[in-house]
Short mmCIF file of C-alpha atoms in Angstrom, two decimals:
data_model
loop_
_atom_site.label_atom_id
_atom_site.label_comp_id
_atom_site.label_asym_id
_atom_site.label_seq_id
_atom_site.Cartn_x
_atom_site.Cartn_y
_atom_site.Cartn_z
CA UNK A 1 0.00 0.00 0.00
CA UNK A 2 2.59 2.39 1.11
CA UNK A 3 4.70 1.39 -2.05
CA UNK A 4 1.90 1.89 -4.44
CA UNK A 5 1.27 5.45 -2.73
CA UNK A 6 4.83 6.20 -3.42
CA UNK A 7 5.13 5.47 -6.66
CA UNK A 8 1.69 7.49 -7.39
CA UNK A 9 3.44 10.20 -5.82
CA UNK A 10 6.21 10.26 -7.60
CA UNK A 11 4.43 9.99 -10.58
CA UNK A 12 2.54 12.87 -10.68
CA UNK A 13 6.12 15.06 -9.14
CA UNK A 14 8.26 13.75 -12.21
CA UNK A 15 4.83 14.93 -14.54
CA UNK A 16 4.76 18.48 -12.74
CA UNK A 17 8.65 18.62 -13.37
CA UNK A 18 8.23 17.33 -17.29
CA UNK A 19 4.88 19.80 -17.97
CA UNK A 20 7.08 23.05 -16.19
CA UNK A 21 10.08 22.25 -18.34
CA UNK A 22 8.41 22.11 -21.36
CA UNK A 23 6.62 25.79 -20.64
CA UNK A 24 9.81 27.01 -19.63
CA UNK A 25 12.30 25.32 -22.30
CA UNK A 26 12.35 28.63 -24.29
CA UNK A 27 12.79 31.12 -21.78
CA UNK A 28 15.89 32.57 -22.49
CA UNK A 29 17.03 33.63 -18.81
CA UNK A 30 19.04 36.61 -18.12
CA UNK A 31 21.81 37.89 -19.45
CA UNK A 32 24.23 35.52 -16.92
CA UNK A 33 23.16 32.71 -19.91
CA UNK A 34 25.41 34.08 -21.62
CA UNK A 35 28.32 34.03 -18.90
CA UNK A 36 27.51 30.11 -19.09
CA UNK A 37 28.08 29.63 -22.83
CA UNK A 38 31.23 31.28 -22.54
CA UNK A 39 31.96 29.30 -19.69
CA UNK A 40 31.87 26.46 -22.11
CA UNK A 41 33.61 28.14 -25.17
CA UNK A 42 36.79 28.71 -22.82
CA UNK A 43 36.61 25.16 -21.83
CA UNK A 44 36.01 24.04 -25.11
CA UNK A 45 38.88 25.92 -26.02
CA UNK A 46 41.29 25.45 -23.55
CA UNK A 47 39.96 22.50 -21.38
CA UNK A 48 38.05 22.10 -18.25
CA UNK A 49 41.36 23.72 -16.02
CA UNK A 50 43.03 25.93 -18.46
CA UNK A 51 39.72 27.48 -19.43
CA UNK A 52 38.39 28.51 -15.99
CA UNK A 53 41.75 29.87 -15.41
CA UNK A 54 41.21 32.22 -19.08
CA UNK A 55 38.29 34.40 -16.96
CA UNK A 56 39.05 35.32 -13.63
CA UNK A 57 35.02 35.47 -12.38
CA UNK A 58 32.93 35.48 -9.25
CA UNK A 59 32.07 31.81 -9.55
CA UNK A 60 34.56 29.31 -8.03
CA UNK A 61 35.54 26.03 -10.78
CA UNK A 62 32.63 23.49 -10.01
CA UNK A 63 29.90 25.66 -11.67
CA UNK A 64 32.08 25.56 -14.66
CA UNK A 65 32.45 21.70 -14.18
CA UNK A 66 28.95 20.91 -14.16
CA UNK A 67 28.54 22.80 -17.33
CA UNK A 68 31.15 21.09 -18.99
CA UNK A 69 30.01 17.12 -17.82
CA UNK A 70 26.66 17.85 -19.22
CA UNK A 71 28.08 19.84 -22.45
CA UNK A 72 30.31 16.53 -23.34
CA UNK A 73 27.71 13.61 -22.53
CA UNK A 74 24.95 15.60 -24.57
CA UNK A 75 26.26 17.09 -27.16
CA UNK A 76 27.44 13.84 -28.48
CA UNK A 77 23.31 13.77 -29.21
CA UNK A 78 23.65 16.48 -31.30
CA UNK A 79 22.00 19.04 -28.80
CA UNK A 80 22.69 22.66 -28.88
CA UNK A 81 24.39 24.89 -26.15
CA UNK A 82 21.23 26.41 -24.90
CA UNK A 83 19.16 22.91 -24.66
CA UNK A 84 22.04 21.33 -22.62
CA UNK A 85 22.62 23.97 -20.06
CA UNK A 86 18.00 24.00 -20.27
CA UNK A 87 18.71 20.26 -19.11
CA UNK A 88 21.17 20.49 -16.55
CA UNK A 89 19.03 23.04 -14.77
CA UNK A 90 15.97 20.52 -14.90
CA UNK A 91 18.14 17.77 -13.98
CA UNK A 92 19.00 19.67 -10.64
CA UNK A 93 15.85 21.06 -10.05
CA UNK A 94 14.37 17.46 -10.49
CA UNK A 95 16.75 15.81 -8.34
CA UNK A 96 16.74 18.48 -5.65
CA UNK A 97 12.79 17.77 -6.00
CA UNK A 98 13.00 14.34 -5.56
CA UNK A 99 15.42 14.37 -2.35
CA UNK A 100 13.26 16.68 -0.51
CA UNK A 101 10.13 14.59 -1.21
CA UNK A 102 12.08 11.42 0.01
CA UNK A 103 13.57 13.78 3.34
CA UNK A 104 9.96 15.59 3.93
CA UNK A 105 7.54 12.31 3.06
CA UNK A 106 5.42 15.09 1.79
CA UNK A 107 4.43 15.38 -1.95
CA UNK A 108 2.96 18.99 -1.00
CA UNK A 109 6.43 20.02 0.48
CA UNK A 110 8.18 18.78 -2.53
CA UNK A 111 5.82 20.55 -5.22
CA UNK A 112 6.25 23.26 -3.06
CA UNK A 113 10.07 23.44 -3.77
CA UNK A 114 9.26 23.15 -7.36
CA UNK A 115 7.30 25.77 -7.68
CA UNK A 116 9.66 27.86 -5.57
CA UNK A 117 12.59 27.64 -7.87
CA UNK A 118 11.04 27.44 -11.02
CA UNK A 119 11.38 30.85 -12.16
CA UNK A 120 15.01 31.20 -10.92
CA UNK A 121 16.15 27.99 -12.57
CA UNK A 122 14.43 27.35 -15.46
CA UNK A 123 13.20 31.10 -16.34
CA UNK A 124 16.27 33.23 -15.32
CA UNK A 125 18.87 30.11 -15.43
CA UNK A 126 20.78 31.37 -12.60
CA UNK A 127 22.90 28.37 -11.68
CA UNK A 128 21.86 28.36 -7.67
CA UNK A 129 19.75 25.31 -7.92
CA UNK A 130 23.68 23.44 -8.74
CA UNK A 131 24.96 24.43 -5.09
CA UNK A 132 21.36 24.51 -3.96
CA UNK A 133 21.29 20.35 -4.17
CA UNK A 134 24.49 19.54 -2.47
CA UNK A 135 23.65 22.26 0.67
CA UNK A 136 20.43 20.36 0.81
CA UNK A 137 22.67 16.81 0.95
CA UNK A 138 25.17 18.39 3.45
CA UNK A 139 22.44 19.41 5.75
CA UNK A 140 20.43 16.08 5.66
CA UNK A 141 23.71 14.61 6.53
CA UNK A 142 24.64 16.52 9.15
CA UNK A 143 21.52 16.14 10.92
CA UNK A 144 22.12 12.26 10.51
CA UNK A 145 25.45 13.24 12.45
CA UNK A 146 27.26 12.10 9.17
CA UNK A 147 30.29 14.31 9.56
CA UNK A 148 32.26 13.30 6.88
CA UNK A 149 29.61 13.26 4.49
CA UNK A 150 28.45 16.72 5.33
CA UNK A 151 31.71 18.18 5.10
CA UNK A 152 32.00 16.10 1.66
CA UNK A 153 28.58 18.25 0.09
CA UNK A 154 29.13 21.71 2.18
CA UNK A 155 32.85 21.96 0.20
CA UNK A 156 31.00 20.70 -3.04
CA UNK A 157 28.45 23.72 -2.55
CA UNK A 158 31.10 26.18 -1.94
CA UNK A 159 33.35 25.16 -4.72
CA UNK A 160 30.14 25.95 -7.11
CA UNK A 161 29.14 28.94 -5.63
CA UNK A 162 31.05 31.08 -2.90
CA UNK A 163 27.74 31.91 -0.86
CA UNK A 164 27.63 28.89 1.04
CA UNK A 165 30.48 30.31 2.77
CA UNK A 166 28.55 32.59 4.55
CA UNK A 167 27.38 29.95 6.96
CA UNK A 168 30.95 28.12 8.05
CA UNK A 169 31.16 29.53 11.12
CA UNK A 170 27.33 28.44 12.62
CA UNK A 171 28.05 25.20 11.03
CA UNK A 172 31.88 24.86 12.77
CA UNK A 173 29.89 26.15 16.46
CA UNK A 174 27.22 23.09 15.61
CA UNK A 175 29.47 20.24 15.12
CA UNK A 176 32.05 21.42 17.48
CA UNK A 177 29.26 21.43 20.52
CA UNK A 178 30.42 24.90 21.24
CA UNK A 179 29.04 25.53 24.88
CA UNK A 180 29.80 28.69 26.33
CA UNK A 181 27.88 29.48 29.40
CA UNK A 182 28.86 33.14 30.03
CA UNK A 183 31.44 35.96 29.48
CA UNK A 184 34.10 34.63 31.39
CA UNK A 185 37.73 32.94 31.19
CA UNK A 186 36.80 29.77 32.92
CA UNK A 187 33.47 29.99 30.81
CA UNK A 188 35.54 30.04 27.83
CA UNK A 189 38.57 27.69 28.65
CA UNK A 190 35.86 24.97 29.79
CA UNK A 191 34.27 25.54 25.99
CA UNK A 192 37.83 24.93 24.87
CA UNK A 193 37.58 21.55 26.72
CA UNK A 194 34.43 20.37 25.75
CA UNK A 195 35.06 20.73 21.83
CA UNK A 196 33.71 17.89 19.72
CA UNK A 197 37.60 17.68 18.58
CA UNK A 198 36.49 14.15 16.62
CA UNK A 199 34.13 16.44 14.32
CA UNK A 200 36.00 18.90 13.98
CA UNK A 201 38.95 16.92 12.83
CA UNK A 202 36.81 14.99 10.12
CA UNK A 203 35.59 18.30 8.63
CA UNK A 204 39.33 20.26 8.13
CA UNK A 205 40.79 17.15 6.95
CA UNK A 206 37.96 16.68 4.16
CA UNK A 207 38.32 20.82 3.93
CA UNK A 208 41.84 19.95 3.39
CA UNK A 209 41.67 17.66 0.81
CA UNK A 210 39.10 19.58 -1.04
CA UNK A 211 41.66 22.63 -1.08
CA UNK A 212 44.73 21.02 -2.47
CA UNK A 213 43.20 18.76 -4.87
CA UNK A 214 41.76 22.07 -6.00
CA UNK A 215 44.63 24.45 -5.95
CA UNK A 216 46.79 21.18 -7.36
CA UNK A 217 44.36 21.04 -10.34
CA UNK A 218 43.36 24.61 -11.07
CA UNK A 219 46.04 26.80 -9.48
CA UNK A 220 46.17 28.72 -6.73
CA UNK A 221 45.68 32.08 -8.25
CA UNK A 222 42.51 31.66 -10.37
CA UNK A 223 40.24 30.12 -7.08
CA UNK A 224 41.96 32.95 -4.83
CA UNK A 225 41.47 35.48 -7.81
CA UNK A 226 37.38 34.37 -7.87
CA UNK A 227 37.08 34.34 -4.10
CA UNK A 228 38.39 37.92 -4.24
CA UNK A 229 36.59 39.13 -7.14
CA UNK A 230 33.45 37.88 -5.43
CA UNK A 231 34.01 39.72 -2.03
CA UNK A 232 34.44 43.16 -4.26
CA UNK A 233 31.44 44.02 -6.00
CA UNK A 234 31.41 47.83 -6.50
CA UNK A 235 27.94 48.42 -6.97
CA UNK A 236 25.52 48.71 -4.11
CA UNK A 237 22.64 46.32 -5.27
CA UNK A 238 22.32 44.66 -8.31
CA UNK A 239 18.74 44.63 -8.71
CA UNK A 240 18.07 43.28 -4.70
CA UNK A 241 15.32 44.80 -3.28
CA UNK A 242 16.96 45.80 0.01
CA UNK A 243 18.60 48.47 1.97
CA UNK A 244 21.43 49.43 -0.83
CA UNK A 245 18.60 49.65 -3.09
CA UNK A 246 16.83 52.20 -0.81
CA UNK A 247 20.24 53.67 -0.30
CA UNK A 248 20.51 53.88 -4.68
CA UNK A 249 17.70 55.87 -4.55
CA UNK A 250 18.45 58.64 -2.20
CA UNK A 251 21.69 58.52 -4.49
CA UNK A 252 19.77 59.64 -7.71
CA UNK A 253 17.79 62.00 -5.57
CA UNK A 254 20.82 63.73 -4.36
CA UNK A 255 22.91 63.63 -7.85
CA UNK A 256 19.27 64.84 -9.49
CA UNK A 257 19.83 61.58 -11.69
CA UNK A 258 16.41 60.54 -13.65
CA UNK A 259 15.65 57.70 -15.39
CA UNK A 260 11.69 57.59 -15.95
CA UNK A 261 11.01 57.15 -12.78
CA UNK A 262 13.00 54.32 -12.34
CA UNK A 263 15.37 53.59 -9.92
CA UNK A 264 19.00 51.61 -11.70
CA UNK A 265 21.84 50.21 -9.97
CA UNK A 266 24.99 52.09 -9.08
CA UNK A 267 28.49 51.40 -8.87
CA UNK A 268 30.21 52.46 -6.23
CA UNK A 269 33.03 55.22 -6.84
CA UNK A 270 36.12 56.87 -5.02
CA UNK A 271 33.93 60.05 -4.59
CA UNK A 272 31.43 58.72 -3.57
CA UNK A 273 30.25 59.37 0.53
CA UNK A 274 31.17 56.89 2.92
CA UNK A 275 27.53 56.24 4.06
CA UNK A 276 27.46 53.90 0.66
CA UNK A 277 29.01 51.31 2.83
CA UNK A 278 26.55 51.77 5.72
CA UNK A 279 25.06 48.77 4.40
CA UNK A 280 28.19 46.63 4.91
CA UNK A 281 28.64 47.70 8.74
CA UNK A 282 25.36 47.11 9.30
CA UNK A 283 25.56 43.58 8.15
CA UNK A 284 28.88 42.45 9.90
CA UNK A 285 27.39 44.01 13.04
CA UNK A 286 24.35 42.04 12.76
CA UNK A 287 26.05 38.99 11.31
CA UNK A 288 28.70 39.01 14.42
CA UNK A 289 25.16 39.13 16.54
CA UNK A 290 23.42 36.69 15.51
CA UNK A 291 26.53 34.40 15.92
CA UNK A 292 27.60 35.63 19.07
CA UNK A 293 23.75 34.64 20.21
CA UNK A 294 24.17 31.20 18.37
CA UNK A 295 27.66 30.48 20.00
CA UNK A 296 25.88 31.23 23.76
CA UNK A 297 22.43 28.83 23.08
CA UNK A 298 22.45 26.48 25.96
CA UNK A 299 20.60 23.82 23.99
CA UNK A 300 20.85 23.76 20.33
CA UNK A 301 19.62 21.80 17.24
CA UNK A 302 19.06 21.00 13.71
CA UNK A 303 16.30 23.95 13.57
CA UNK A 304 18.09 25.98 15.49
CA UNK A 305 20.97 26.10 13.22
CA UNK A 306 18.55 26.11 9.95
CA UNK A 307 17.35 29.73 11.35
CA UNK A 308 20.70 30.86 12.08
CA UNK A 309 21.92 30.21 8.83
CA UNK A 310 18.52 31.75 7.35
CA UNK A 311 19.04 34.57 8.64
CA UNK A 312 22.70 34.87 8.07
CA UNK A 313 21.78 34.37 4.13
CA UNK A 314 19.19 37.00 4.38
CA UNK A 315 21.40 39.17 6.14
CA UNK A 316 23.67 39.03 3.41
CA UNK A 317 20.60 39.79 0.79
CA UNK A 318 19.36 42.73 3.12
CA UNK A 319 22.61 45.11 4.06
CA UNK A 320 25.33 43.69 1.92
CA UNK A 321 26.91 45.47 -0.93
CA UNK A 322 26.62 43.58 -4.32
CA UNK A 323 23.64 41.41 -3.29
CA UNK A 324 21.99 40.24 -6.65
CA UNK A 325 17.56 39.72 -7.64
CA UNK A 326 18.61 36.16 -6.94
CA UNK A 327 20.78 36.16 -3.98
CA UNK A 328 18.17 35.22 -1.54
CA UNK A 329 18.05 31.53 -3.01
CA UNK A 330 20.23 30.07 0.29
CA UNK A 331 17.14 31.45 2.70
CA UNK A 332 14.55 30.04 1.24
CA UNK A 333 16.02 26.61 0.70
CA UNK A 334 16.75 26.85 4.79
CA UNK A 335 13.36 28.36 5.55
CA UNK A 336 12.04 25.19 3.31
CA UNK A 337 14.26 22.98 5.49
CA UNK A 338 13.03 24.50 8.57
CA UNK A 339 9.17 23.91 7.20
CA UNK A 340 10.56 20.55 6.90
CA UNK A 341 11.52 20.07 10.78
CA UNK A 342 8.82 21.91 12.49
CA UNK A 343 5.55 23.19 10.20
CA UNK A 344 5.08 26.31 12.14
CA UNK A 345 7.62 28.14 9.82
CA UNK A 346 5.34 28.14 6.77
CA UNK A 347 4.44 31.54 7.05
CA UNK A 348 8.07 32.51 6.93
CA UNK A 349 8.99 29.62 4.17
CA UNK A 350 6.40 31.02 1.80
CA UNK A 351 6.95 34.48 2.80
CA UNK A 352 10.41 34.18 1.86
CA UNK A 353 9.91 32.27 -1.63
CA UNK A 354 7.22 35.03 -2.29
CA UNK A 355 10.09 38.08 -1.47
CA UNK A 356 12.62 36.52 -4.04
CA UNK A 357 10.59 35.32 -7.05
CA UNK A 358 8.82 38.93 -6.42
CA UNK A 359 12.32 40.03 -6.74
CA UNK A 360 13.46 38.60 -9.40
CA UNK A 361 10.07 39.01 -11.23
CA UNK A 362 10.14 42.73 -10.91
CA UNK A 363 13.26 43.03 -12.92
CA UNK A 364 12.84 39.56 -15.49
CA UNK A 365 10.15 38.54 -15.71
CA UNK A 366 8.85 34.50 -15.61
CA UNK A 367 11.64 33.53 -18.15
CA UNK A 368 14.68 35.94 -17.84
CA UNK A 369 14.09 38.43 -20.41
CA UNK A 370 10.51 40.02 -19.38
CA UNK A 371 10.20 43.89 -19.24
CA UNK A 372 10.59 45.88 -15.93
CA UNK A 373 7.84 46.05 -14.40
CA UNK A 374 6.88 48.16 -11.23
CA UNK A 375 7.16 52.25 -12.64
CA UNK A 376 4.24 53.88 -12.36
CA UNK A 377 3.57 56.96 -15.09
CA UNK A 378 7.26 57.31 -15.43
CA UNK A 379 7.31 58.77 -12.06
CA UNK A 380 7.13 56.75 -9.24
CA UNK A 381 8.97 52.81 -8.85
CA UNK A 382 7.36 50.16 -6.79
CA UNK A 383 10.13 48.39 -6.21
CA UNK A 384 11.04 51.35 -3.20
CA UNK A 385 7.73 50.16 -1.62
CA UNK A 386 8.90 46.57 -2.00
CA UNK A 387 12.26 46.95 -0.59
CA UNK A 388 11.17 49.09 2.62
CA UNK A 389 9.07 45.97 3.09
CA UNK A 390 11.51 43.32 2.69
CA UNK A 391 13.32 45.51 5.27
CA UNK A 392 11.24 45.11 7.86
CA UNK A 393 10.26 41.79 7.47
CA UNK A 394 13.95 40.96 7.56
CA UNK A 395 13.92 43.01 10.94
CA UNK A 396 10.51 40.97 12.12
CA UNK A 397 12.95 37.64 11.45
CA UNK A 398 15.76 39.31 14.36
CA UNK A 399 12.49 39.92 16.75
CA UNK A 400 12.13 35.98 16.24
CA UNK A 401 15.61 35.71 17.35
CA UNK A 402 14.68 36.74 20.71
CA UNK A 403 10.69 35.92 21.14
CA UNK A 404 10.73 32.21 19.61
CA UNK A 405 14.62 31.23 20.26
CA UNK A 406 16.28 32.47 22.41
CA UNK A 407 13.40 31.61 25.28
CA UNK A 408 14.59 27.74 24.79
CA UNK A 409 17.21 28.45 26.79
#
């Protein structure tokens, strides 16, 4: 009985995932598609190492890698460029799909995921759904208490995206059993003592071997280079509905810039005011916080540490400089998670999908290439209302620090 349900089940999620790819297959995504076939020309060209070393870019060699695997084993069908990287994002998206229905049990939760992602990976092909499946593995294995494994799929995830990143230090205070009880020396030496050393020697050795087979087989400069590149974005939002973007417009205010009403992303320049990088202090100090506050919980768990590292993404969507339309992919996959463990966060898991495919929406459209939308009579741009919202609703997810987390202790 239970077998027949699954299969059913699974059914009907492989024919949502076959009817969405074929109204989606001719979307042609943003302009980072094209950042993707060139991806594959330098490869093509020079060879999987050589060529990511050609273009020093924001994305770390993995990304490239994927692209590559599924340009060699389908273009030997005769496919174009733009149908294989089409399949590689439903291949993900399906598979991502697939292990959240099996980690849920819930066909619901699972279509739910779908129909999060959809416009992101198959409308805008943004390649966040490739990281996106191996965070989800590293997580599930981690809660398992699978050390090695999780360290195996968090280095995976980073090494195809640098944003992962981002969450290393909750994840190093989780498996290490960090337990500090109060401000103090002998608070802090007994920590020391307590460390789950075992864990925390599995991860850096796995770290370890991830890092020199890397720098061994691409060179040390190129990752370093893309690491660097990626932490010095000199615009203030590129198209993110958040606090830089407010920030953008008081900008064009101030410089009497005018573009119909519409409000377009800056780059940041030497004469520009320091209060352009408000932004970035405000995020370290609230990114410092919210681990300070995770480092002191007396009890903690898996859904402890899937809000933490929700709000540590969305922190870096919110206040940081450079944050992209799509950049608040990593908190909605953890507010999904976090659905997953305890269903009183669906408010906050839809909430969240709704704020980034609103996001990206606004600026692409369903399939990448849509016309802005949001200007009213060339005057006014929704997208102000929309960020001042996402603001506060960002703010509303640090009041749940306190009211819903911190009171287990």
């Amino acid at each position: 009985m239970e077998t027949t349900k699954k299969i059913k089940e699974l059914s009907f999620l492989s024919i949502v995932i076959f009817y969405l790819s074929l109204v989606f297959f001719s979307a042609e995504g943003t302009q980072n598609y094209l950042a993707w076939v060139y991806y594959l020309d330098l490869a093509n060209s020079f060879g999987i190492t050589a060529g990511y070393a050609e273009r020093v870019d924001t994305y770390p060699p993995f990304s490239h890698l994927i692209l590559k695997l599924f340009y060699n084993f389908f273009s030997l069908l005769g496919l174009e460029v733009f149908s294989i990287i089409k399949i590689s994002m439903i291949f993900f998206l399906y598979t991502s799909s697939l292990i959240i229905y099996f980690y849920s049990k819930s066909l619901k939760i699972a279509i739910f995921f779908i129909f999060s992602y959809v416009v992101c990976t198959l409308g805008s092909i943004d390649l966040d759904i490739f990281y996106g499946l191996f965070l989800i593995l590293s997580f599930i294995a981690l809660k398992k208490e699978k050390i090695i494994l999780f360290s195996i799929f968090y280095c995976i995830s980073i090494l195809i995206k640098w944003q992962p990143i981002i969450l290393a230090p909750f994840l190093m205070i989780y498996i290490a059993e960090v337990n500090i009880k109060s401000f103090s020396i002998k608070s802090f030496i007994d920590a020391f003592k307590s460390l789950n050393f075992q864990n925390l020697l599995k991860s850096f050795l796995v770290v370890l071997i991830f890092v020199l087979i890397c720098f061994v087989t691409y060179g040390f400069l190129p990752i370093v280079k893309s690491f660097y590149v990626s932490l010095n974005h000199n615009y203030l939002s590129g198209n993110a509905l958040n606090f830089n973007w407010f920030i953008t417009w008081l900008l064009q205010l101030v410089e009497g810039r005018s573009y119909e009403g519409r409000i377009l992303f800056t780059k940041i320049y030497s004469h520009y005011p320091n209060y352009v990088y408000l932004g970035t202090v405000i995020f370290f100090l609230i990114y410092f916080s919210i681990l300070l506050i995770f480092s002191f919980k007396k009890r903690r768990n898996i859904e402890d540490l899937y809000f933490f590292c929700a709000l540590a993404f969305f922190a870096v969507f919110i206040f940081n400089k450079g944050a992209h339309s799509n950049h608040l992919f990593g908190a909605t996959l953890l507010f999904i998670l976090l659905f997953i463990e305890n269903r009183k966060w669906i408010f906050h898991a839809i909430t969240t999908v709704m704020i980034s495919n609103a996001n990206i929406i606004m600026f692409y459209g369903i399939n990448g290439s849509g016309k802005r939308l949001g200007v009213i009579n060339n005057s006014f741009d929704l997208t102000l209302i929309l960020t001042i919202l996402n603001v506060f609703y960002f703010l509303y997810l640090l009041y749940l620090v306190r009211v819903t987390i911190i009171k287990k202790n």
